[in-house]
Structures are given as C-alpha cells and as structure tokens.
Short mmCIF file of C-alpha atoms in Angstrom, two decimals:
data_model
loop_
_atom_site.label_atom_id
_atom_site.label_comp_id
_atom_site.label_asym_id
_atom_site.label_seq_id
_atom_site.Cartn_x
_atom_site.Cartn_y
_atom_site.Cartn_z
CA MET A 1 1.97 -53.25 -0.06
CA ARG A 2 2.34 -53.82 -3.85
CA THR A 3 0.24 -55.21 -6.75
CA PRO A 4 1.42 -56.62 -10.02
CA HIS A 5 1.77 -55.59 -13.56
CA TYR A 6 -1.78 -55.37 -14.57
CA ALA A 7 -2.03 -51.76 -13.63
CA PRO A 8 -1.27 -49.57 -16.49
CA LEU A 9 2.02 -47.48 -15.36
CA LEU A 10 5.83 -47.80 -15.20
CA SER A 11 7.01 -50.33 -12.58
CA LEU A 12 5.17 -53.47 -11.57
CA VAL A 13 6.58 -53.69 -8.18
CA ALA A 14 5.95 -50.00 -7.62
CA LEU A 15 2.29 -50.38 -8.15
CA CYS A 16 -0.42 -50.52 -5.50
CA ALA A 17 -3.82 -50.60 -7.18
CA PHE A 18 -5.15 -52.18 -10.27
CA GLU A 19 -8.46 -53.57 -11.75
CA PRO A 20 -8.61 -57.32 -11.61
CA GLN A 21 -11.28 -57.27 -14.24
CA ALA A 22 -8.85 -56.50 -16.77
CA GLN A 23 -7.86 -60.20 -16.65
CA GLY A 24 -10.11 -63.21 -16.79
CA TYR A 25 -11.10 -66.46 -18.46
CA GLU A 26 -14.19 -66.01 -20.57
CA LEU A 27 -16.74 -68.57 -19.68
CA TYR A 28 -19.58 -67.12 -21.84
CA ASN A 29 -19.93 -64.61 -24.66
CA GLU A 30 -23.23 -63.95 -26.38
CA ASN A 31 -24.09 -61.32 -29.18
CA ASP A 32 -20.49 -60.46 -29.72
CA GLY A 33 -19.83 -59.21 -26.11
CA GLY A 34 -23.38 -58.07 -25.39
CA THR A 35 -23.38 -60.59 -22.54
CA VAL A 36 -20.11 -61.81 -20.97
CA LEU A 37 -19.33 -63.93 -18.00
CA ASN A 38 -15.60 -64.06 -16.82
CA ALA A 39 -13.77 -66.27 -14.34
CA GLU A 40 -10.99 -64.51 -12.61
CA LEU A 41 -7.93 -65.78 -10.61
CA TRP A 42 -5.30 -63.51 -9.22
CA ALA A 43 -2.68 -64.76 -6.79
CA GLY A 44 0.83 -63.79 -5.29
CA PHE A 45 3.28 -65.21 -3.03
CA GLY A 46 6.34 -63.42 -1.54
CA TRP A 47 9.58 -64.02 0.24
CA PHE A 48 10.95 -61.16 2.41
CA GLY A 49 13.96 -60.37 4.38
CA SER A 50 15.21 -57.39 6.37
CA SER A 51 18.60 -57.15 8.13
CA GLU A 52 17.09 -54.86 10.68
CA ASN A 53 13.65 -54.51 12.34
CA TYR A 54 11.31 -51.83 13.62
CA LEU A 55 9.39 -53.62 16.30
CA GLY A 56 9.84 -50.65 18.80
CA ASP A 57 10.35 -52.89 21.77
CA PRO A 58 13.67 -52.43 23.76
CA GLN A 59 13.15 -55.96 25.12
CA ARG A 60 13.29 -57.72 21.86
CA GLU A 61 16.66 -58.68 20.25
CA PRO A 62 17.53 -56.34 17.34
CA GLY A 63 18.53 -58.04 14.04
CA SER A 64 17.09 -59.62 10.92
CA MET A 65 13.78 -61.10 10.20
CA ARG A 66 12.41 -63.39 7.50
CA TRP A 67 8.76 -63.94 6.60
CA GLN A 68 6.43 -65.09 3.72
CA GLU A 69 3.15 -63.72 2.52
CA GLY A 70 0.59 -65.20 0.06
CA PHE A 71 -2.92 -64.83 -1.30
CA ALA A 72 -5.41 -66.02 -3.90
CA LYS A 73 -8.32 -64.12 -5.09
CA TYR A 74 -10.90 -65.96 -7.17
CA GLY A 75 -14.33 -65.14 -8.50
CA LEU A 76 -16.66 -64.05 -11.41
CA SER A 77 -17.57 -60.89 -13.23
CA GLY A 78 -19.79 -60.05 -16.03
CA THR A 79 -21.79 -57.54 -17.99
CA THR A 80 -24.98 -57.58 -20.21
CA ASP A 81 -26.66 -55.09 -22.39
CA GLN A 82 -29.70 -57.37 -22.94
CA ILE A 83 -32.07 -55.25 -20.86
CA ALA A 84 -34.57 -52.48 -21.66
CA ALA A 85 -32.03 -49.59 -21.28
CA GLY A 86 -28.29 -49.41 -20.66
CA SER A 87 -26.20 -52.39 -19.32
CA ILE A 88 -25.63 -54.14 -16.07
CA TYR A 89 -22.36 -55.25 -14.70
CA GLY A 90 -21.29 -56.92 -11.50
CA GLY A 91 -18.82 -59.13 -9.80
CA PHE A 92 -18.30 -61.63 -6.83
CA SER A 93 -15.13 -62.73 -5.44
CA MET A 94 -13.45 -64.42 -2.44
CA ILE A 95 -9.93 -64.07 -1.15
CA SER A 96 -7.68 -66.14 1.04
CA THR A 97 -4.61 -64.65 2.57
CA GLY A 98 -1.83 -65.70 5.07
CA SER A 99 1.59 -64.78 6.49
CA TRP A 100 4.35 -67.15 7.65
CA GLY A 101 7.79 -66.96 9.28
CA ASP A 102 8.86 -64.23 11.75
CA GLY A 103 6.22 -61.62 10.81
CA ASP A 104 7.19 -58.53 9.06
CA ALA A 105 9.87 -56.10 10.08
CA GLY A 106 7.37 -53.35 11.15
CA ALA A 107 5.41 -55.40 13.79
CA LEU A 108 2.14 -55.48 11.83
CA THR A 109 2.01 -59.15 11.34
CA ALA A 110 3.17 -62.15 13.52
CA GLY A 111 3.48 -64.82 10.77
CA ASN A 112 0.39 -66.78 12.03
CA GLU A 113 -2.40 -64.97 10.18
CA ARG A 114 -4.86 -66.96 7.89
CA GLU A 115 -8.09 -65.78 6.58
CA THR A 116 -10.66 -66.51 3.74
CA ALA A 117 -13.49 -64.01 3.22
CA VAL A 118 -15.68 -62.24 0.54
CA GLU A 119 -13.64 -59.60 -1.12
CA GLU A 120 -16.04 -58.22 -3.76
CA ALA A 121 -19.91 -58.46 -4.24
CA TYR A 122 -21.11 -55.44 -6.29
CA LEU A 123 -23.63 -54.49 -8.93
CA GLY A 124 -23.73 -51.63 -11.34
CA TRP A 125 -25.75 -50.02 -14.13
CA LYS A 126 -24.55 -47.80 -17.12
CA SER A 127 -26.87 -45.63 -19.15
CA ALA A 128 -25.50 -46.36 -22.69
CA ASP A 129 -27.05 -43.66 -24.95
CA LEU A 130 -30.16 -43.26 -22.82
CA ILE A 131 -29.24 -39.60 -21.73
CA PRO A 132 -27.57 -37.94 -24.78
CA ALA A 133 -26.84 -34.74 -22.90
CA LEU A 134 -24.48 -36.77 -20.61
CA GLY A 135 -22.86 -38.74 -23.41
CA THR A 136 -22.37 -42.45 -23.75
CA ASP A 137 -22.65 -44.08 -20.16
CA GLY A 138 -23.06 -40.59 -18.81
CA VAL A 139 -24.77 -42.28 -15.84
CA ASP A 140 -22.87 -45.06 -13.99
CA PHE A 141 -24.23 -46.27 -10.60
CA SER A 142 -22.90 -48.98 -8.70
CA PHE A 143 -23.08 -50.41 -5.07
CA GLY A 144 -21.73 -53.02 -2.76
CA ARG A 145 -18.42 -54.34 -1.83
CA GLN A 146 -15.97 -52.94 -4.45
CA ILE A 147 -12.71 -51.08 -4.98
CA VAL A 148 -13.20 -47.24 -5.30
CA THR A 149 -10.60 -44.89 -6.29
CA VAL A 150 -10.58 -41.03 -6.60
CA ASP A 151 -7.90 -39.18 -8.52
CA GLY A 152 -5.32 -37.78 -6.26
CA PHE A 153 -4.09 -39.16 -2.87
CA LEU A 154 -7.26 -38.96 -0.71
CA ILE A 155 -9.01 -42.16 -1.50
CA THR A 156 -7.06 -45.00 -3.27
CA ASP A 157 -8.31 -48.11 -1.81
CA ASP A 158 -8.85 -49.96 1.51
CA GLY A 159 -5.81 -51.92 1.27
CA PHE A 160 -4.29 -51.51 4.86
CA ALA A 161 -4.13 -55.14 6.11
CA PRO A 162 -2.41 -55.43 9.61
CA GLY A 163 -2.09 -58.79 11.45
CA ASN A 164 -2.12 -60.09 14.91
CA ALA A 165 0.95 -58.13 16.01
CA PHE A 166 -0.79 -54.83 15.31
CA ASN A 167 -2.20 -53.62 18.71
CA PRO A 168 -2.48 -49.83 18.58
CA ILE A 169 -4.61 -49.44 21.64
CA GLU A 170 -2.45 -49.59 24.80
CA GLY A 171 -3.49 -52.72 26.95
CA VAL A 172 -5.42 -54.38 24.14
CA ALA A 173 -3.96 -57.40 22.39
CA ASP A 174 -7.01 -59.49 21.53
CA GLY A 175 -6.54 -59.64 17.52
CA ARG A 176 -9.32 -57.26 16.84
CA PHE A 177 -7.32 -55.63 14.12
CA ASN A 178 -6.16 -58.76 12.39
CA ARG A 179 -7.18 -58.68 8.66
CA GLY A 180 -5.71 -61.98 7.77
CA GLY A 181 -2.00 -61.35 6.89
CA ALA A 182 -0.33 -60.53 3.59
CA PHE A 183 0.22 -57.05 4.77
CA TYR A 184 2.81 -56.04 1.97
CA LEU A 185 1.00 -57.80 -0.76
CA GLY A 186 -2.04 -55.92 0.34
CA PRO A 187 -4.87 -57.74 -1.78
CA ARG A 188 -7.80 -56.70 0.25
CA LEU A 189 -8.54 -53.54 -1.61
CA ALA A 190 -12.37 -53.41 -1.61
CA PHE A 191 -14.37 -51.33 0.72
CA GLY A 192 -17.04 -53.12 2.77
CA ASN A 193 -19.98 -51.18 1.43
CA THR A 194 -20.30 -48.52 -1.06
CA ALA A 195 -22.65 -46.50 -3.50
CA VAL A 196 -20.99 -44.66 -6.21
CA LEU A 197 -22.79 -42.37 -8.80
CA LYS A 198 -20.81 -41.14 -11.73
CA LEU A 199 -22.14 -38.47 -14.01
CA GLY A 200 -21.02 -37.17 -17.47
CA GLY A 201 -18.53 -39.91 -18.52
CA THR A 202 -14.86 -39.24 -18.50
CA GLN A 203 -14.47 -36.35 -20.88
CA GLY A 204 -15.46 -32.51 -20.56
CA LEU A 205 -17.26 -31.69 -17.41
CA HIS A 206 -18.10 -34.78 -15.19
CA GLY A 207 -18.26 -35.67 -11.56
CA SER A 208 -19.18 -38.18 -8.83
CA LEU A 209 -20.96 -38.61 -5.51
CA ILE A 210 -19.48 -41.39 -3.34
CA TRP A 211 -20.48 -43.05 -0.08
CA LEU A 212 -17.98 -45.49 1.41
CA LYS A 213 -18.15 -47.68 4.60
CA SER A 214 -14.81 -49.48 5.47
CA ASP A 215 -15.02 -52.66 7.30
CA ASN A 216 -11.39 -52.55 8.01
CA PRO A 217 -10.44 -52.42 11.77
CA GLY A 218 -7.21 -50.94 10.88
CA GLN A 219 -9.12 -47.86 9.50
CA SER A 220 -11.42 -47.72 12.64
CA LYS A 221 -14.07 -48.87 10.26
CA THR A 222 -14.43 -45.33 8.94
CA GLU A 223 -17.46 -44.15 6.94
CA VAL A 224 -17.22 -41.19 4.57
CA ALA A 225 -19.12 -39.24 1.86
CA ALA A 226 -17.37 -37.66 -1.09
CA ALA A 227 -17.91 -35.66 -4.26
CA THR A 228 -15.73 -34.85 -7.25
CA VAL A 229 -15.84 -32.53 -10.09
CA ASP A 230 -13.62 -32.63 -13.10
CA TYR A 231 -12.94 -31.08 -16.33
CA THR A 232 -11.09 -33.26 -18.90
CA THR A 233 -9.47 -32.54 -22.26
CA PRO A 234 -7.16 -34.40 -24.36
CA ILE A 235 -4.08 -32.77 -22.64
CA GLY A 236 -5.18 -33.34 -18.96
CA SER A 237 -7.74 -32.61 -16.40
CA ILE A 238 -8.26 -30.30 -13.56
CA GLY A 239 -10.69 -31.09 -10.61
CA SER A 240 -11.66 -30.84 -6.91
CA THR A 241 -12.47 -33.45 -4.22
CA TYR A 242 -14.50 -32.89 -1.15
CA VAL A 243 -14.51 -35.68 1.55
CA ARG A 244 -16.79 -35.64 4.78
CA GLY A 245 -16.07 -37.91 7.58
CA LEU A 246 -19.28 -39.56 8.81
CA ASP A 247 -18.47 -42.03 11.55
CA VAL A 248 -16.10 -44.39 12.96
CA GLU A 249 -16.47 -47.44 15.26
CA GLU A 250 -15.39 -46.58 18.82
CA ARG A 251 -14.14 -50.17 19.38
CA TYR A 252 -11.40 -49.65 16.80
CA VAL A 253 -10.44 -46.07 17.39
CA PHE A 254 -6.85 -45.30 18.10
CA GLY A 255 -4.54 -42.25 17.83
CA ASP A 256 -6.44 -39.48 16.18
CA ARG A 257 -8.89 -41.70 14.33
CA GLY A 258 -11.75 -40.45 16.49
CA GLU A 259 -11.33 -37.13 14.70
CA ARG A 260 -12.45 -38.66 11.24
CA LYS A 261 -16.14 -38.09 12.44
CA GLY A 262 -16.97 -34.58 11.40
CA MET A 263 -13.77 -34.19 9.35
CA ASP A 264 -13.75 -32.13 6.15
CA ILE A 265 -11.26 -32.40 3.48
CA TYR A 266 -10.95 -30.14 0.38
CA SER A 267 -8.52 -30.51 -2.53
CA ILE A 268 -7.77 -29.05 -5.96
CA ARG A 269 -5.95 -31.41 -8.31
CA GLY A 270 -4.76 -31.81 -11.93
CA GLN A 271 -3.07 -34.34 -14.08
CA GLY A 272 -2.07 -34.80 -17.78
CA ASN A 273 0.75 -34.20 -20.31
CA ALA A 274 0.07 -30.42 -20.82
CA GLY A 275 0.38 -30.84 -24.39
CA ILE A 276 3.84 -32.35 -24.19
CA GLU A 277 3.93 -35.85 -25.87
CA ASN A 278 5.44 -38.59 -23.51
CA ALA A 279 5.23 -36.14 -20.56
CA ASP A 280 3.23 -36.75 -17.28
CA PHE A 281 2.31 -34.09 -14.76
CA ALA A 282 0.11 -34.25 -11.56
CA PHE A 283 -0.60 -32.29 -8.54
CA GLU A 284 -2.92 -32.10 -5.49
CA VAL A 285 -3.20 -29.57 -2.74
CA ALA A 286 -5.41 -30.42 0.05
CA ARG A 287 -6.83 -28.89 3.40
CA GLN A 288 -8.12 -31.08 6.19
CA GLU A 289 -10.38 -29.52 8.83
CA LYS A 290 -10.72 -31.54 12.11
CA ARG A 291 -11.45 -30.79 15.84
CA SER A 292 -7.64 -30.38 16.49
CA GLY A 293 -7.28 -27.85 13.81
CA SER A 294 -6.37 -27.49 10.22
CA GLN A 295 -3.84 -29.62 8.31
CA ARG A 296 -2.34 -29.53 4.88
CA ALA A 297 -0.89 -31.79 2.29
CA MET A 298 0.22 -31.74 -1.25
CA PHE A 299 2.33 -33.50 -3.90
CA PHE A 300 3.68 -32.80 -7.32
CA ASP A 301 4.72 -35.19 -9.99
CA ALA A 302 6.65 -34.63 -13.22
CA GLY A 303 7.88 -37.37 -15.51
CA TYR A 304 9.00 -38.02 -19.11
CA THR A 305 9.60 -41.14 -21.25
CA PHE A 306 12.19 -40.90 -24.00
CA ALA A 307 10.00 -43.04 -26.25
CA ASP A 308 12.59 -42.70 -29.30
CA VAL A 309 15.61 -43.80 -27.30
CA LYS A 310 16.61 -47.48 -26.84
CA TRP A 311 15.04 -49.07 -23.89
CA GLN A 312 12.65 -46.11 -23.64
CA PRO A 313 13.89 -44.68 -20.29
CA THR A 314 11.49 -42.97 -18.00
CA VAL A 315 12.52 -40.50 -15.41
CA SER A 316 10.04 -39.26 -12.79
CA TYR A 317 10.28 -36.80 -9.81
CA ARG A 318 7.73 -36.50 -6.95
CA TYR A 319 7.54 -33.91 -4.10
CA THR A 320 5.13 -34.60 -1.34
CA ARG A 321 4.58 -32.67 1.98
CA TYR A 322 2.29 -33.68 4.97
CA SER A 323 1.75 -31.34 7.86
CA GLU A 324 2.31 -32.43 11.47
CA GLY A 325 -1.22 -33.82 12.09
CA TRP A 326 -2.31 -34.89 8.63
CA ASP A 327 -4.60 -37.92 8.49
CA PHE A 328 -3.65 -40.15 5.54
CA LEU A 329 -7.14 -41.64 5.32
CA PHE A 330 -7.42 -44.10 2.42
CA GLN A 331 -4.19 -42.98 0.60
CA GLY A 332 -2.45 -46.12 -0.45
CA GLY A 333 -0.09 -45.84 -3.31
CA PHE A 334 -1.60 -43.10 -5.19
CA ARG A 335 -1.20 -42.75 -8.84
CA LYS A 336 0.09 -46.40 -8.89
CA ARG A 337 3.22 -45.43 -7.12
CA TYR A 338 4.37 -46.06 -3.40
CA GLN A 339 6.74 -43.69 -1.46
CA GLY A 340 9.45 -46.19 -0.60
CA GLU A 341 9.63 -49.74 0.60
CA VAL A 342 11.12 -50.01 4.14
CA ALA A 343 10.04 -46.43 5.07
CA VAL A 344 6.26 -46.47 4.05
CA ASN A 345 5.82 -50.13 4.96
CA TYR A 346 7.82 -50.85 8.18
CA ALA A 347 10.09 -48.14 9.52
CA GLY A 348 7.44 -45.54 10.65
CA SER A 349 5.19 -42.78 9.69
CA VAL A 350 5.97 -41.03 6.40
CA THR A 351 2.36 -39.78 5.75
CA SER A 352 2.30 -37.05 8.31
CA ASN A 353 4.84 -34.54 9.53
CA MET A 354 6.95 -35.34 6.56
CA GLN A 355 8.65 -33.86 3.38
CA ILE A 356 9.56 -36.41 0.78
CA ASN A 357 11.59 -36.12 -2.35
CA ASP A 358 11.74 -39.16 -4.58
CA LEU A 359 13.25 -39.98 -7.96
CA LEU A 360 12.44 -42.84 -10.31
CA LEU A 361 14.47 -44.24 -13.24
CA SER A 362 12.83 -46.97 -15.34
CA VAL A 363 14.03 -48.70 -18.54
CA MET A 364 12.47 -51.58 -20.74
CA PRO A 365 15.00 -53.75 -22.49
CA THR A 366 12.19 -55.76 -23.76
CA ASP A 367 8.42 -55.55 -23.71
CA LYS A 368 8.42 -58.24 -20.87
CA LEU A 369 11.21 -56.89 -18.67
CA THR A 370 11.38 -53.67 -16.78
CA LEU A 371 14.43 -52.36 -14.75
CA ASN A 372 13.76 -49.72 -12.04
CA ALA A 373 15.76 -47.73 -9.47
CA MET A 374 14.29 -45.49 -6.94
CA ALA A 375 15.73 -42.88 -4.43
CA PHE A 376 13.95 -41.26 -1.55
CA ASP A 377 14.84 -38.58 1.00
CA TYR A 378 12.54 -38.28 4.09
CA HIS A 379 12.79 -35.05 6.09
CA GLN A 380 10.67 -34.80 9.25
CA LEU A 381 9.23 -31.38 9.63
CA SER A 382 8.89 -31.15 13.32
CA ARG A 383 10.74 -33.04 15.96
CA ARG A 384 9.33 -31.82 19.11
CA GLY A 385 8.90 -34.55 21.41
CA GLU A 386 8.41 -37.14 18.63
CA GLN A 387 10.23 -40.08 17.13
CA ASP A 388 12.24 -38.89 14.31
CA PHE A 389 11.65 -40.81 10.94
CA SER A 390 14.03 -38.81 8.80
CA ALA A 391 15.98 -41.14 6.62
CA ARG A 392 17.18 -41.94 2.95
CA GLU A 393 16.24 -45.09 0.86
CA VAL A 394 17.46 -46.57 -2.36
CA ASP A 395 15.66 -49.46 -4.05
CA PHE A 396 16.42 -51.55 -7.21
CA PHE A 397 13.93 -53.89 -8.64
CA LEU A 398 12.91 -55.53 -11.92
CA ASP A 399 9.48 -56.89 -13.25
CA TRP A 400 9.95 -59.97 -15.44
CA MET A 401 6.78 -61.15 -17.36
CA VAL A 402 7.87 -64.69 -17.65
CA THR A 403 4.59 -65.78 -19.45
CA ASP A 404 1.37 -64.07 -20.15
CA ASN A 405 0.27 -65.35 -16.76
CA ILE A 406 3.27 -65.14 -14.51
CA THR A 407 5.40 -62.15 -13.32
CA LEU A 408 8.39 -62.28 -11.10
CA SER A 409 9.41 -59.03 -9.08
CA PRO A 410 12.74 -59.26 -7.23
CA LEU A 411 13.78 -56.22 -5.20
CA VAL A 412 16.79 -55.15 -2.97
CA GLY A 413 16.61 -51.91 -0.98
CA PHE A 414 18.96 -49.91 1.36
CA TYR A 415 17.38 -47.78 4.07
CA LYS A 416 19.48 -45.50 6.32
CA PRO A 417 17.72 -43.76 9.08
CA GLU A 418 19.21 -40.62 10.82
CA LYS A 419 18.37 -42.04 14.42
CA TRP A 420 17.69 -45.47 15.97
CA LEU A 421 15.48 -46.44 18.76
CA GLY A 422 17.97 -45.63 21.46
CA ASN A 423 18.24 -41.95 20.55
CA GLY A 424 14.76 -40.97 19.14
CA GLY A 425 14.29 -43.08 15.97
CA ASN A 426 12.64 -46.41 15.40
CA GLN A 427 15.07 -48.98 14.03
CA SER A 428 16.22 -51.42 16.68
CA GLY A 429 19.88 -51.83 17.55
CA SER A 430 21.54 -49.08 15.71
CA ALA A 431 21.12 -46.54 12.85
CA SER A 432 23.20 -48.58 10.53
CA THR A 433 21.95 -49.18 6.92
CA ASN A 434 19.20 -51.85 6.67
CA THR A 435 19.32 -54.18 3.60
CA TYR A 436 16.12 -55.21 2.52
CA PHE A 437 15.07 -57.91 -0.10
CA GLN A 438 12.03 -59.53 -1.54
CA LEU A 439 10.97 -61.79 -4.37
CA ILE A 440 7.35 -61.79 -5.34
CA ALA A 441 5.67 -64.11 -7.91
CA TRP A 442 2.36 -62.93 -9.37
CA VAL A 443 -0.24 -65.10 -11.13
CA SER A 444 -3.20 -64.31 -13.06
CA PHE A 445 -5.85 -65.85 -15.26
#
C-alpha cells in the first residue's frame, strides 16, 4: 500500500500516508484566507505484476500474476475564522475504488472488487488566541470520519483494504471483509468515527486524547482510546503513547483479534535531528499487554541528507523488531515509510515474530525526479511450528513529477524467501527469486 508525493518525505513510492488537504482547487476565498473553500481530487491507477504468488493453496497453479488497481477521491474542505472565537474547519469526500485482472499476489483481492462510499466527513474547531496559556490554536477538537495519525508506529491510519479473496475465518467466504479493492494503493485511510482533542499546540509540552472506531472489517471493526504526551524543542521531541482496546465486532474477529478488547499498549518514543543539521533520528519502544501475555516491539531510524553534494543523496537505516505475538493494530507505513514491497504486502507476516534491517538510498537529480533503492533483511525470530517468512528483498524505484498534477512511479523489486510452500514457507512453486514490478500514475488537483 502506497500513496504519492504529497507527503513531505524522501521517496514518493515509499510513502503511505499524506494529507490530501495540502492540495486543492480554491473555490472561494474571503477576507484574505479568513474563509476558504477548496475542491479536491486525488486519483491513482496502477499496473502490477509478480513472477511468483503467495496464494497459499497447493491446489492452485504456481506462477505469475497480473492485476490493476485504481481509485478516485473527490470532495470539499474548508475553514473559516468568521465566528465569535477561534476557527472552524471541516471536510467531506467520497471515494471510488476497484481491482481488475488476476487479483493481487497475496490472495487479498480477486480482481472483481468495486465500491464507492463516503471517505471523510469531519468537523473541527481551533481556539486561535482564546486561551493564551496554551498558545495559538492550543485547543484543537475534531470529530467524525477522518484520518488520525499518532507519532510512532502504533496508529498511522485505517488503510488496510482487503477484497473478496481475503477470507481469514475458516469456512466463511461470503465477502464480508471486502473493502472495495485497490489494496496496494490503499486510499481508504479514514477511521469510521473519531473524536480527537489536541492541547498545547505543537511546541513545548503538548498532548492529545483520542477515540477511534474503525469500520474496517479487516481490522475487526476495532474501537480504541488513546492518549499522548510530548515535549517538543527545535532539535526534536520526546513523548509517550497509551492505547486501550475498547471493543471489536465478533462477526469480524479472526486470529488473535478478539484479544484487542481490553488490550493495553504503552510506548516511549522520540524523533528529531538531535541538533545535527540534515540528520533525522527516531525511535519507539512499546509493550503490549493482552490476555495471552506481554508482547514487545521497537524501531530505530537514523538518516542523513548530504545537502551540499550533487543530487543531495540521502542514506537512511531502520531496525525493527516485533515479538512473536505482537498485534500490529493500525501500523501502516509509519513515518511515511513501508518495510518492503513483496514482503509486507503479499508474502506473509512481517509485523510479528520478525526482526527487520532495511537500508534506503535516495538521490534527486532534479527537483522533479527522485531515484531510490531499498534493501531489506527479514529474520523470523521463532520458527516453532509456524510458517517461515525469513527472506531478503531489494527494490529500485523512481518518482517523476511530470507536471504539477501528475506523478509517475515505476518500481522493480526482487524478493528471495528462504523457504517455499512445500517446506514451510509461503511462496508457491519454489523458493526462487520473485521479480515484481509496478507502474503507478498519481493525479491531484
């Protein structure tokens, strides 16, 4: 699952979350921006191919698969400060998605999914200078269908979008988990219902209280409450997140999802440049308490951009570790970066019982072209009676901003598992190297 170049970080194909409100066609502007109404369009279409598949069915013929995905998101957003105190903002959007062809290589979509639905419908209020002790816009309250992201890897979005081929409950194949296709493009990011209170702005001591109710069957329609506290300075921030699982819908429970009700997650995290210009560091260490016991996960990022060198090369390293029973919750591509292409999207679980090392190299020959290479090593921690998803992957991709509104993102990747379906892995046919390719066109207005 990926999104395009509107998110503010390195590679465009390697991104997974963004704020569509950053783009838009201005329909109305009064009082020099005091009241603004924007029309927004975000669309994408992708062509995909994989020389191997991960259907996990010995009766199915191993081999290549070809499929296509597309979506269009369209709506309005606006803001006004023409009220007694503070400002009001909001948005409403619809989204249409579909998948075609063979369905994806990981048996999540069948290629026959189509759906149009409401994506966002939210309203918010900011305090402006009403409460000086909390700073400008020190109170920010919003509710409704919206994208909610928490720093770190616990809550990124609600973007998991399986289709008709995803049937995780044995004996049930009634399409109840179908979310309309476009699994890889993953444009359905908003939570079904939310209430978010942010206090203290973005500098110094600040925090938030969050309630989220997913309407995503693939997430068992999980409901959670969360709280964050952060202290931010010009060189970085340090903070903590607490998440409490409130409920799930039994009709959509599979695997260990039933344990989300009553689950507690605690984390300590940080990010910034530590006073080193052009550097980027981040970490999070989390503990998960649920009925089956305690689980742990963590990541560490370190990166540097050589801003004075031709093409401004960026080098970044990430280490990630998930214990055997870790529940990935709403992880997504945290910090605008996914952990592989084939591995994370199709080939099996890399968000539990896994240690991951990955390296990114990115250069910018022009301000409209970015060239990227990523390498991944996946090492499964425990192999007791489980499928083994240990593997290595290398991906090469570029992001070409053809015009201000159109971006092309081709990619070719090579994925080599240690094992295949016949000896404890998940790749059909053999453990030979899978060649994967994709071409995605992004459009925004």
